[in-house]
XYZ file of C-alpha atoms in Angstrom:
524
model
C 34.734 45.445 -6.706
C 33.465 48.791 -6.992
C 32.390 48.157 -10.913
C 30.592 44.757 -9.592
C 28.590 46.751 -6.551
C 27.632 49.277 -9.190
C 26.611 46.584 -11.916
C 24.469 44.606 -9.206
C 22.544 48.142 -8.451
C 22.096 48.550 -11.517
C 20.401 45.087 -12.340
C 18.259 45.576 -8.629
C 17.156 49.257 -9.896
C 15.709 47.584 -13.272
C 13.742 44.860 -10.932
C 12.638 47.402 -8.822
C 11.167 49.527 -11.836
C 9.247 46.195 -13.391
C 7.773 45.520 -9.641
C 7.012 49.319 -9.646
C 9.083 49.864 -6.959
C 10.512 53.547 -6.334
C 14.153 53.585 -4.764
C 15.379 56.652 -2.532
C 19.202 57.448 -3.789
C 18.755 61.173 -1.789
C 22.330 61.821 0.562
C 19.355 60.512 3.529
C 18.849 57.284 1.774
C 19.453 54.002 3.219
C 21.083 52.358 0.155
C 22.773 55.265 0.295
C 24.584 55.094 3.637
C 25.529 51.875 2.790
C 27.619 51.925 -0.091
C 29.045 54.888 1.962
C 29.939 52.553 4.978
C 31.030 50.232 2.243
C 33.611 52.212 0.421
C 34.700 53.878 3.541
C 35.761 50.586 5.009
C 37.443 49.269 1.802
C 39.875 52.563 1.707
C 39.769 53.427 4.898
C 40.195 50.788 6.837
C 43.731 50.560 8.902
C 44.181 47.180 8.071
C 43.456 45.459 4.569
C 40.023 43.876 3.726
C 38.358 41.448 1.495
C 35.833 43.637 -0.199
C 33.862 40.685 -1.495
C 34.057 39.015 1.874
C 32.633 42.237 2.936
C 29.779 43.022 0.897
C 28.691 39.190 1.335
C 28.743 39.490 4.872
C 26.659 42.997 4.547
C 23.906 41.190 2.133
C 23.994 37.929 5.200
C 23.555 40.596 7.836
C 20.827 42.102 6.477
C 18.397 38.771 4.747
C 19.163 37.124 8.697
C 17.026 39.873 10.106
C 14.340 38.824 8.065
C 12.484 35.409 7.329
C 14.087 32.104 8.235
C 14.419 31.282 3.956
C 15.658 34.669 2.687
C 19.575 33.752 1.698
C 22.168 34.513 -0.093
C 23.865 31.983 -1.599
C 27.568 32.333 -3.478
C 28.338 31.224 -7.330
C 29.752 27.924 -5.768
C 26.508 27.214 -3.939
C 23.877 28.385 -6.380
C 25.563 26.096 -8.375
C 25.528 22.969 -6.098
C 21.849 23.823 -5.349
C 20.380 24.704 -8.856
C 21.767 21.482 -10.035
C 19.164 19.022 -8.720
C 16.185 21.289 -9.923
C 18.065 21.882 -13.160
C 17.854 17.838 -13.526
C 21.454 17.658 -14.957
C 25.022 18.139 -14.788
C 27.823 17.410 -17.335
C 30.541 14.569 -16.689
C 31.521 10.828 -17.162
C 27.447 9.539 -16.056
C 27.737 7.201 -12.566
C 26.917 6.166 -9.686
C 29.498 5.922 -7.567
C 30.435 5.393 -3.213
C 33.704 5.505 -1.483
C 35.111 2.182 -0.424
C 38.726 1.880 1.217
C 39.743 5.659 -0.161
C 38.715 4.173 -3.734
C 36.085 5.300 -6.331
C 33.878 2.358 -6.602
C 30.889 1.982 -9.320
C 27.617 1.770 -8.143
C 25.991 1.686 -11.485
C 26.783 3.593 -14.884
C 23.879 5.518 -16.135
C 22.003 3.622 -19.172
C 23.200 5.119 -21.772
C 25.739 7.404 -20.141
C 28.774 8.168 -21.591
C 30.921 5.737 -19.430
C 28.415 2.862 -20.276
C 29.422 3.998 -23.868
C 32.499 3.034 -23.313
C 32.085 0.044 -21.414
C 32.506 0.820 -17.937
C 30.516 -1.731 -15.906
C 29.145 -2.025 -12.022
C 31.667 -2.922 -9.532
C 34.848 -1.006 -11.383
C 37.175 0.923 -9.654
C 38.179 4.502 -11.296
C 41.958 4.798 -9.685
C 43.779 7.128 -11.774
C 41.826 10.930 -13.548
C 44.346 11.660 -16.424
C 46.575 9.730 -15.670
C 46.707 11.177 -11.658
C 46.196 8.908 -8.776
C 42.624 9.494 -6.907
C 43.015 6.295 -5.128
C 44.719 5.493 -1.884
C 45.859 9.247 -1.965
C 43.055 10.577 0.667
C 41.645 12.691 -1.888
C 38.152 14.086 -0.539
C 34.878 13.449 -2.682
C 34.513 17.270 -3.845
C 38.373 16.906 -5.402
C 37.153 13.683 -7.074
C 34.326 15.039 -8.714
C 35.178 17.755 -9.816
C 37.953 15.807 -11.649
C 35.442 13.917 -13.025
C 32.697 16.534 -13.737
C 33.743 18.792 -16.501
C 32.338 20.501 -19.967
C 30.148 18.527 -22.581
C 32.442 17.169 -25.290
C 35.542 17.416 -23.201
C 37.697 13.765 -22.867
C 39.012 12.273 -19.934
C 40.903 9.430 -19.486
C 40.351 6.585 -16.723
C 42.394 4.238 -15.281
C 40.184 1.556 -14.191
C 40.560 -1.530 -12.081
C 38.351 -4.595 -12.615
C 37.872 -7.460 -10.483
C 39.384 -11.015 -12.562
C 40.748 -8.752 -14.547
C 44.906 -8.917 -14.089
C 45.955 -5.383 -16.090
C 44.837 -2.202 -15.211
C 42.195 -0.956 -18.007
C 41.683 2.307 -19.668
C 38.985 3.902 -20.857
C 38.836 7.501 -22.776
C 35.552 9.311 -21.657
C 33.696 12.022 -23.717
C 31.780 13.772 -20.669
C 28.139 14.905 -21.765
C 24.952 16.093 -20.146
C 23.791 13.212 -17.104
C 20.229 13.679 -16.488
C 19.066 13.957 -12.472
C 15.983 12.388 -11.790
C 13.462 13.832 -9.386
C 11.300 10.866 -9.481
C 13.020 8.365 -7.236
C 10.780 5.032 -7.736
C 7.907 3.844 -9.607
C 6.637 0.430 -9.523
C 3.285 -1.082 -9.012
C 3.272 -2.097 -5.044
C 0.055 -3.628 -5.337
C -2.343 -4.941 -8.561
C -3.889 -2.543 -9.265
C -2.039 0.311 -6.999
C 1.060 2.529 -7.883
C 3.181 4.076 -6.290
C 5.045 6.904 -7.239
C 8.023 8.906 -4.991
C 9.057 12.244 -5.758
C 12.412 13.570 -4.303
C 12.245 17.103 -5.032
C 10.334 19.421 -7.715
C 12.649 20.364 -10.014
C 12.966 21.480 -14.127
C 11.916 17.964 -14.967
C 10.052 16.283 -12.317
C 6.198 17.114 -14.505
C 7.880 15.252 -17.694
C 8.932 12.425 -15.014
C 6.200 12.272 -13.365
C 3.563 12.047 -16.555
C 6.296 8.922 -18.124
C 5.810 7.290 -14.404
C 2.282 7.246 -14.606
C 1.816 6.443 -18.482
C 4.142 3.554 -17.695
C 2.077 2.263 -14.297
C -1.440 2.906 -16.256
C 0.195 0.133 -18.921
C 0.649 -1.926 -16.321
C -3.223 -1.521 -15.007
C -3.009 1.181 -12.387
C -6.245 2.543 -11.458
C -5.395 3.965 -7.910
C -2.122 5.967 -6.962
C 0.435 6.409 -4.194
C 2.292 9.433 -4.367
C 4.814 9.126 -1.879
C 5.932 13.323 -0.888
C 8.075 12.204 2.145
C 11.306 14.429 2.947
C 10.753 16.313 -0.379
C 11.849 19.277 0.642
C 10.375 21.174 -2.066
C 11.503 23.127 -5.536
C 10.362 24.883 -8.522
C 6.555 26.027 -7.501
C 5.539 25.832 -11.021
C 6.692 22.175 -11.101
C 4.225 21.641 -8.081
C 1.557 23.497 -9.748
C 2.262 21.128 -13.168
C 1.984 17.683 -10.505
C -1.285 19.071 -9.261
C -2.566 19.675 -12.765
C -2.382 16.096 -13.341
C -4.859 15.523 -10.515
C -7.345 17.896 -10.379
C -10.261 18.611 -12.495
C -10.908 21.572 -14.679
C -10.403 25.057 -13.301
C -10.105 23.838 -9.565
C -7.417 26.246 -7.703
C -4.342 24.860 -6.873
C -2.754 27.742 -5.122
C -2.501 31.103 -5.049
C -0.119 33.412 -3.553
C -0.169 36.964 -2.297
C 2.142 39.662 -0.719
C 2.557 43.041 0.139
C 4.057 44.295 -2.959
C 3.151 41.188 -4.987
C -0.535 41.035 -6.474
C -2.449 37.662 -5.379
C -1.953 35.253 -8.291
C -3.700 32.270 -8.696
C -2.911 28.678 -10.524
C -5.413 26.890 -11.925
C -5.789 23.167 -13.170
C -6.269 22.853 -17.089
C -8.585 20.245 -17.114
C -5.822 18.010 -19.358
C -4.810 16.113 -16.365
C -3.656 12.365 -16.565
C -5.308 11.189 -13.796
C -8.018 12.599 -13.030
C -10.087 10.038 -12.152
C -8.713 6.699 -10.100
C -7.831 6.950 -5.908
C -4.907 9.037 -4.885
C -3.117 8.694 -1.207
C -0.557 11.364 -0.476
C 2.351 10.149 1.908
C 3.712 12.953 4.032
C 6.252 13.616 7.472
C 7.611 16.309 8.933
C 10.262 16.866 6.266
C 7.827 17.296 3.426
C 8.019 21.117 2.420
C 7.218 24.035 0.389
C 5.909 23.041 -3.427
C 5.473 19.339 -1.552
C 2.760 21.272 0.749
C 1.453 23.204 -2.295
C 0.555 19.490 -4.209
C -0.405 17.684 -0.778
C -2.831 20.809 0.208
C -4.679 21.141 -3.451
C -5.153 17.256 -3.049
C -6.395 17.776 0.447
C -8.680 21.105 0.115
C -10.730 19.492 -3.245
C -11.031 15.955 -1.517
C -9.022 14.646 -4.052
C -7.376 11.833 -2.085
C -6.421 11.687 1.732
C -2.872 12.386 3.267
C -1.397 9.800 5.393
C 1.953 10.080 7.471
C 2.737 13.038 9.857
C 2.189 17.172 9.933
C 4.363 18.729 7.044
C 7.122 20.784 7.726
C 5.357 24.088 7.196
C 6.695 26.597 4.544
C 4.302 28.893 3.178
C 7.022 31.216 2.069
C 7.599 32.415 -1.879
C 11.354 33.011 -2.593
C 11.956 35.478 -6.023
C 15.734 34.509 -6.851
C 17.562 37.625 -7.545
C 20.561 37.099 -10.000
C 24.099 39.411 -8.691
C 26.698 40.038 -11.754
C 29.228 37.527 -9.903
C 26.835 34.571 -10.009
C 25.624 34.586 -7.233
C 22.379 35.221 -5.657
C 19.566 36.434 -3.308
C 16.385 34.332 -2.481
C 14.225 36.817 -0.767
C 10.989 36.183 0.082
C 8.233 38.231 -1.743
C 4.713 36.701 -0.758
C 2.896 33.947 1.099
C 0.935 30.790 -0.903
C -2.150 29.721 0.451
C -4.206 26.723 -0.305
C -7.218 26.460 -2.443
C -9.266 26.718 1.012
C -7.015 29.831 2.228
C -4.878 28.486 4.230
C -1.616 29.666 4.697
C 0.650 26.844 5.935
C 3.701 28.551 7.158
C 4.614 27.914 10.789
C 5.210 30.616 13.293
C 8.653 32.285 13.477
C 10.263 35.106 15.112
C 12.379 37.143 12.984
C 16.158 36.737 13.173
C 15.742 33.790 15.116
C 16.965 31.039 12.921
C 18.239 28.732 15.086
C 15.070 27.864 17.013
C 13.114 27.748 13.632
C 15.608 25.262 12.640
C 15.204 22.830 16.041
C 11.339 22.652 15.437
C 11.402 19.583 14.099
C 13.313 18.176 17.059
C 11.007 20.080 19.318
C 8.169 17.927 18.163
C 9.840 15.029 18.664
C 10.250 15.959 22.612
C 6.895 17.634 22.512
C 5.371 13.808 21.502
C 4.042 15.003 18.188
C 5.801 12.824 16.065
C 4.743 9.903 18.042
C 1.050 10.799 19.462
C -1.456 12.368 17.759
C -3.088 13.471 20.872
C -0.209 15.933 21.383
C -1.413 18.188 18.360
C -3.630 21.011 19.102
C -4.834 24.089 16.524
C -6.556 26.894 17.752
C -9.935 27.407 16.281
C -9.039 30.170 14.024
C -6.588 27.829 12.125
C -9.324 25.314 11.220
C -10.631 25.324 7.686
C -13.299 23.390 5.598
C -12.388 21.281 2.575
C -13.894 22.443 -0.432
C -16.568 19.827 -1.359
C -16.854 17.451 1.978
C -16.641 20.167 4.261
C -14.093 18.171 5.942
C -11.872 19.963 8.859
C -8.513 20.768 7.976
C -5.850 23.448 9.649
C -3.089 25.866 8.780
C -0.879 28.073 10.262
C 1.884 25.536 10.455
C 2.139 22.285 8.151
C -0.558 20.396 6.761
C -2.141 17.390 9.233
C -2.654 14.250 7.357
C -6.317 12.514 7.443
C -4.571 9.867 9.018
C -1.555 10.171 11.361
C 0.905 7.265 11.426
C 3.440 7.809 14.727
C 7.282 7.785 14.226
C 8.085 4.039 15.648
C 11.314 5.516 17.683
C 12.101 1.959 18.793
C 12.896 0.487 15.104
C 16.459 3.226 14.693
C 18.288 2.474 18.164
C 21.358 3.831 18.862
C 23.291 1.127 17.857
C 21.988 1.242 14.081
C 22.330 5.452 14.244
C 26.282 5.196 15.518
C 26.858 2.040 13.021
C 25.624 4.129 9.880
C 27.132 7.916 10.993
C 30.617 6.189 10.466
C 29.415 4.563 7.293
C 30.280 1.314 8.043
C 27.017 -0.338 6.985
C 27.112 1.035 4.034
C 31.144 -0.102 3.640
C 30.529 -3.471 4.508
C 27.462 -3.108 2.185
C 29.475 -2.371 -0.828
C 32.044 -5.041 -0.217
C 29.510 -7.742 0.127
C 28.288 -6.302 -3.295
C 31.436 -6.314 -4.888
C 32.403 -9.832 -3.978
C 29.143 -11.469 -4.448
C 27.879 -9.638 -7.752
C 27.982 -12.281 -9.976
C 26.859 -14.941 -7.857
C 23.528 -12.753 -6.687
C 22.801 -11.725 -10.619
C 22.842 -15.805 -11.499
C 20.738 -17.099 -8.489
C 18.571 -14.170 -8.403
C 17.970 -13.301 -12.637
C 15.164 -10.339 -11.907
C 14.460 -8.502 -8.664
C 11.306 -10.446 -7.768
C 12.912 -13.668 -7.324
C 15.164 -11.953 -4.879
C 12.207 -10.031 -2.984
C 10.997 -13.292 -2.319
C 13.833 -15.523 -2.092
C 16.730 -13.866 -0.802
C 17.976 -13.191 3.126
C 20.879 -11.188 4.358
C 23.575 -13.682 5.453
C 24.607 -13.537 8.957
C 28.213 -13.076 8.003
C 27.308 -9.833 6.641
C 25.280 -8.900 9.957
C 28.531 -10.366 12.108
C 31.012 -8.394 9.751
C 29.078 -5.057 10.360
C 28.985 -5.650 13.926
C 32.837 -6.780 14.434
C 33.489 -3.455 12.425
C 31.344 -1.439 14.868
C 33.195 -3.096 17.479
C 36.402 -2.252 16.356
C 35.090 1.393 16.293
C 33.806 1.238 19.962
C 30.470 0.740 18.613
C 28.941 -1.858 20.428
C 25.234 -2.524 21.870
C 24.720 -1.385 25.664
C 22.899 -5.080 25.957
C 21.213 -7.652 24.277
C 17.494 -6.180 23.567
C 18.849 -3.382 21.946
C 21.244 -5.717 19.748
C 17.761 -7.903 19.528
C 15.833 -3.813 18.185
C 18.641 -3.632 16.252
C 18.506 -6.391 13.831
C 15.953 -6.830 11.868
C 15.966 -2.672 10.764
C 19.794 -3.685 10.068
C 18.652 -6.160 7.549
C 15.822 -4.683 5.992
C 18.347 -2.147 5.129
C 20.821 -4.170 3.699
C 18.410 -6.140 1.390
C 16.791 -2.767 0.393
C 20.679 -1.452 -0.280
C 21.714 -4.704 -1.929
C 19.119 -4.723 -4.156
C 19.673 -0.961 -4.943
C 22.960 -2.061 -6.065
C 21.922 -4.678 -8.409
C 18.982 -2.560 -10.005
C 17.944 0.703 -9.150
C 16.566 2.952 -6.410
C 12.874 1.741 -7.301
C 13.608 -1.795 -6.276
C 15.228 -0.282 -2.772
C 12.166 1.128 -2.270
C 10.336 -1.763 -2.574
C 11.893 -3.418 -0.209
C 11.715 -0.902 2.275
C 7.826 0.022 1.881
C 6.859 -3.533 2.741
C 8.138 -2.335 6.495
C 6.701 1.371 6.530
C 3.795 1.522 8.250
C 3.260 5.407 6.455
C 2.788 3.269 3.625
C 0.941 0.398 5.011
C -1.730 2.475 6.075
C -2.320 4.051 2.331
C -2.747 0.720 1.124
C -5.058 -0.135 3.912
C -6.875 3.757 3.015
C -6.964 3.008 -0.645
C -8.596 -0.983 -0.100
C -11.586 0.920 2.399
């Protein structure tokens, strides 16, 4: 332990020297007292201690005084988080859900190594080497990480198959599986695409320029970029996005902070799309490099911003690597927009918790669902940079057009009925049963967006479930608010199942009013 504490100082002290930063090791110092207290405890101590449980919780104490997004994360986490912004992971390639304590298929990745292979929708995996993961209660994590493993390593699958009377198996060389950060494009109207990015990760810029090569094929000459609930990612992957927009040399942001120099980021003038109407689509869950691309849009009146106020991180997080694999994400600077403003919403430090409830805050406050309910002092408003138009900051970005939350569509029948998973069980088994018969009367996912309608056996099954569960409607008009949510989002699901998540999403945007009212902004 005491080799690792001295290796991690060692990599800090050659950070601090490239940031020009002096450190104090005198028998006063800081730093100093606290390896003191550290090693004290560790050998001291009248009962035994877990010196790496120790020095994590030391490293939490401190970063929870600070900023609500300085962390410290542990190898097993920076691993589960970096993997999504990496944009892949190594094992067998699929899509899977849970049905009935079984792994069931959801869709093999095109030209994954269990396609390879011949693995198809609809199979269960049962057995991982010849070991049981079926009917056993094994949890999901167990599952996958039998599953998951090094690139070029084998595994072997037992696999059951519907019509199929022997159990099959299949010998898997695991590889690299891509994660996409682009989770639909299609054209939603002639003319008008519509792209949706999850999060900004390693490849989301090389996904994003194939999305709109692909949609400008197919005659695109205005663009929805849908930005809800993205969370954020890799700033320079927000910076690359913006690039594709803006015009030569326009500012896309720039950050600045108190031992970090301002830097700006500029657009190249090689952009894609340059030219052509763009509508951003935001809520209160868009965040960080999702505000950086929304607000350069926004501040060069490069397209309007429909939906709700962003969720307001102006923070910069440095990652700082520790010799165990783990790591610190501490906050060095502030980004501002290309018209100054600095988007991050008020906080008191060491206060998490509240920080963390201000999204449900707004939602009693009225925000969500009145625009009247939004008020900016006069010091927060700002001027776009070639309209003049009034925009704010200090806290989130407001759209140009606010679209209210419709709280009356998700009653709490539907929330109760998919927190115990059973519409997305009963989902699944519809799916299973009916594959065949949905791929020959429905041959490509148009005919079915036009022709096909939930069955009210699958409505009565999910609601017999629920009632089995105690789940039932307190009376008939919320059963009535209920229903047809319910089945938009079992065509939207059904049809994920059969294609891909670009097809659920164009199911579901025919209902979104966020996205109504860019279609409406982009035809006026």
């Amino acid at each position: 332990m005491r080799k690792m504490i001295c290796a991690a100082m060692l990599s800090l002290y050659s950070l601090l020297a490239s940031a020009q930063v002096s450190v104090n090791m005198g028998e006063d110092s800081p730093l100093r007292k606290l390896q003191m207290a550290e090693i004290a405890t560790a050998n001291l101590y009248v009962d035994s201690v877990d010196e790496q449980k120790l020095v994590e919780d030391a490293i939490r104490g401190m970063l929870e005084k600070l900023d609500p997004h300085s962390q410290y994360s542990t190898p097993k986490e920076v691993k589960q988080m970096n993997e999504p912004l990496q944009g892949n992971f190594e094992g067998i390639g699929v899509q899977f859900n849970m049905i009935d304590d079984t792994l069931m298929v959801i869709q093999p990745v095109t030209n994954g190594p269990s396609e390879k292979v011949g693995i198809v929708a609809g199979d269960r995996i049962v057995s991982v080497n010849d070991t049981a993961i079926a009917g056993v209660k094994m949890s999901k994590e167990e599952i996958m990480r039998r599953l998951r493993g090094p690139k070029g390593t084998k595994v072997r699958l037992g696999v059951v198959r519907s019509g199929i009377k022997d159990r099959l198996t299949f010998t898997v060389v695991r590889d690299k599986i891509p994660v996409k950060s682009v989770d639909a494009v299609y054209m939603i109207r002639p003319e008008v695409g519509y792209i949706r990015i999850g999060n900004f990760g390693a490849t989301t810029h090389g996904e994003f320029v194939d999305a709109l090569e692909r949609l400008r094929r197919q005659g695109m000459s205005s663009l929805v970029l849908d930005l809800q609930e993205n969370g954020g990612g890799y700033l320079q992957a927000a910076v690359a996005i913006a690039n594709e927009l803006l015009q030569q040399d326009q500012l896309i942001v720039y950050t600045k902070g108190r031992r970090v120099p301002r830097q700006e980021y500029r657009a190249h003038g090689d952009g894609r799309f340059m030219d052509g109407k763009v509508v951003v689509l935001v809520d209160e869950y868009t965040a960080s490099a999702a505000e950086i691309v929304t607000g350069a849009v926004q501040d060069h009146d490069r397209g309007f911003v429909v939906g709700r106020r962003t969720f307001g991180k102006g923070l910069v997080q440095r990652p700082i690597d520790l010799p165990d694999g783990s790591m610190i994400r501490l906050t060095i600077a502030h980004y501002f927009t290309p018209s100054g403003r600095c988007i991050q919403k008020p906080y008191e430090k060491g206060k998490q918790r509240e920080y963390q409830m201000d999204v449900v805050n707004r939602l009693k406050h009225g925000e969500l669902t009145n625009q009247d309910s939004i008020h900016f002092a006069d010091s927060l408003k700002f001027k776009t940079l070639h309209q003049g138009r009034t925009v704010y900051g200090g806290g989130g970005i407001m759209p140009d057009y606010f679209v209210p939350l419709d709280t009356t569509r998700y009653t709490p029948l539907h929330r109760q009925l998919a927190a115990k998973s059973i519409v997305i069980q009963q989902n699944l088994r519809y799916v299973d049963s009916h594959r065949k018969q949905l791929k020959k009367q429905y041959p490509d996912f148009n005919t079915f967006k036009a022709q096909f309608d939930v069955p009210q056996q699958l409505v009565d099954d999910i609601l017999a479930q629920g009632r089995k569960q105690k789940i039932e409607p307190k009376d008939d008009q919320e059963l009535q608010c209920t229903l047809p949510y319910l089945r938009l989002q079992l065509k939207a699901l059904i049809a994920r199942d059969l294609w891909d998540m670009s097809e659920y999403f164009s199911i579901f945007n025919e209902e979104s009013a966020i996205v109504m009212k860019a279609l409406e902004v982009i035809k006026n």
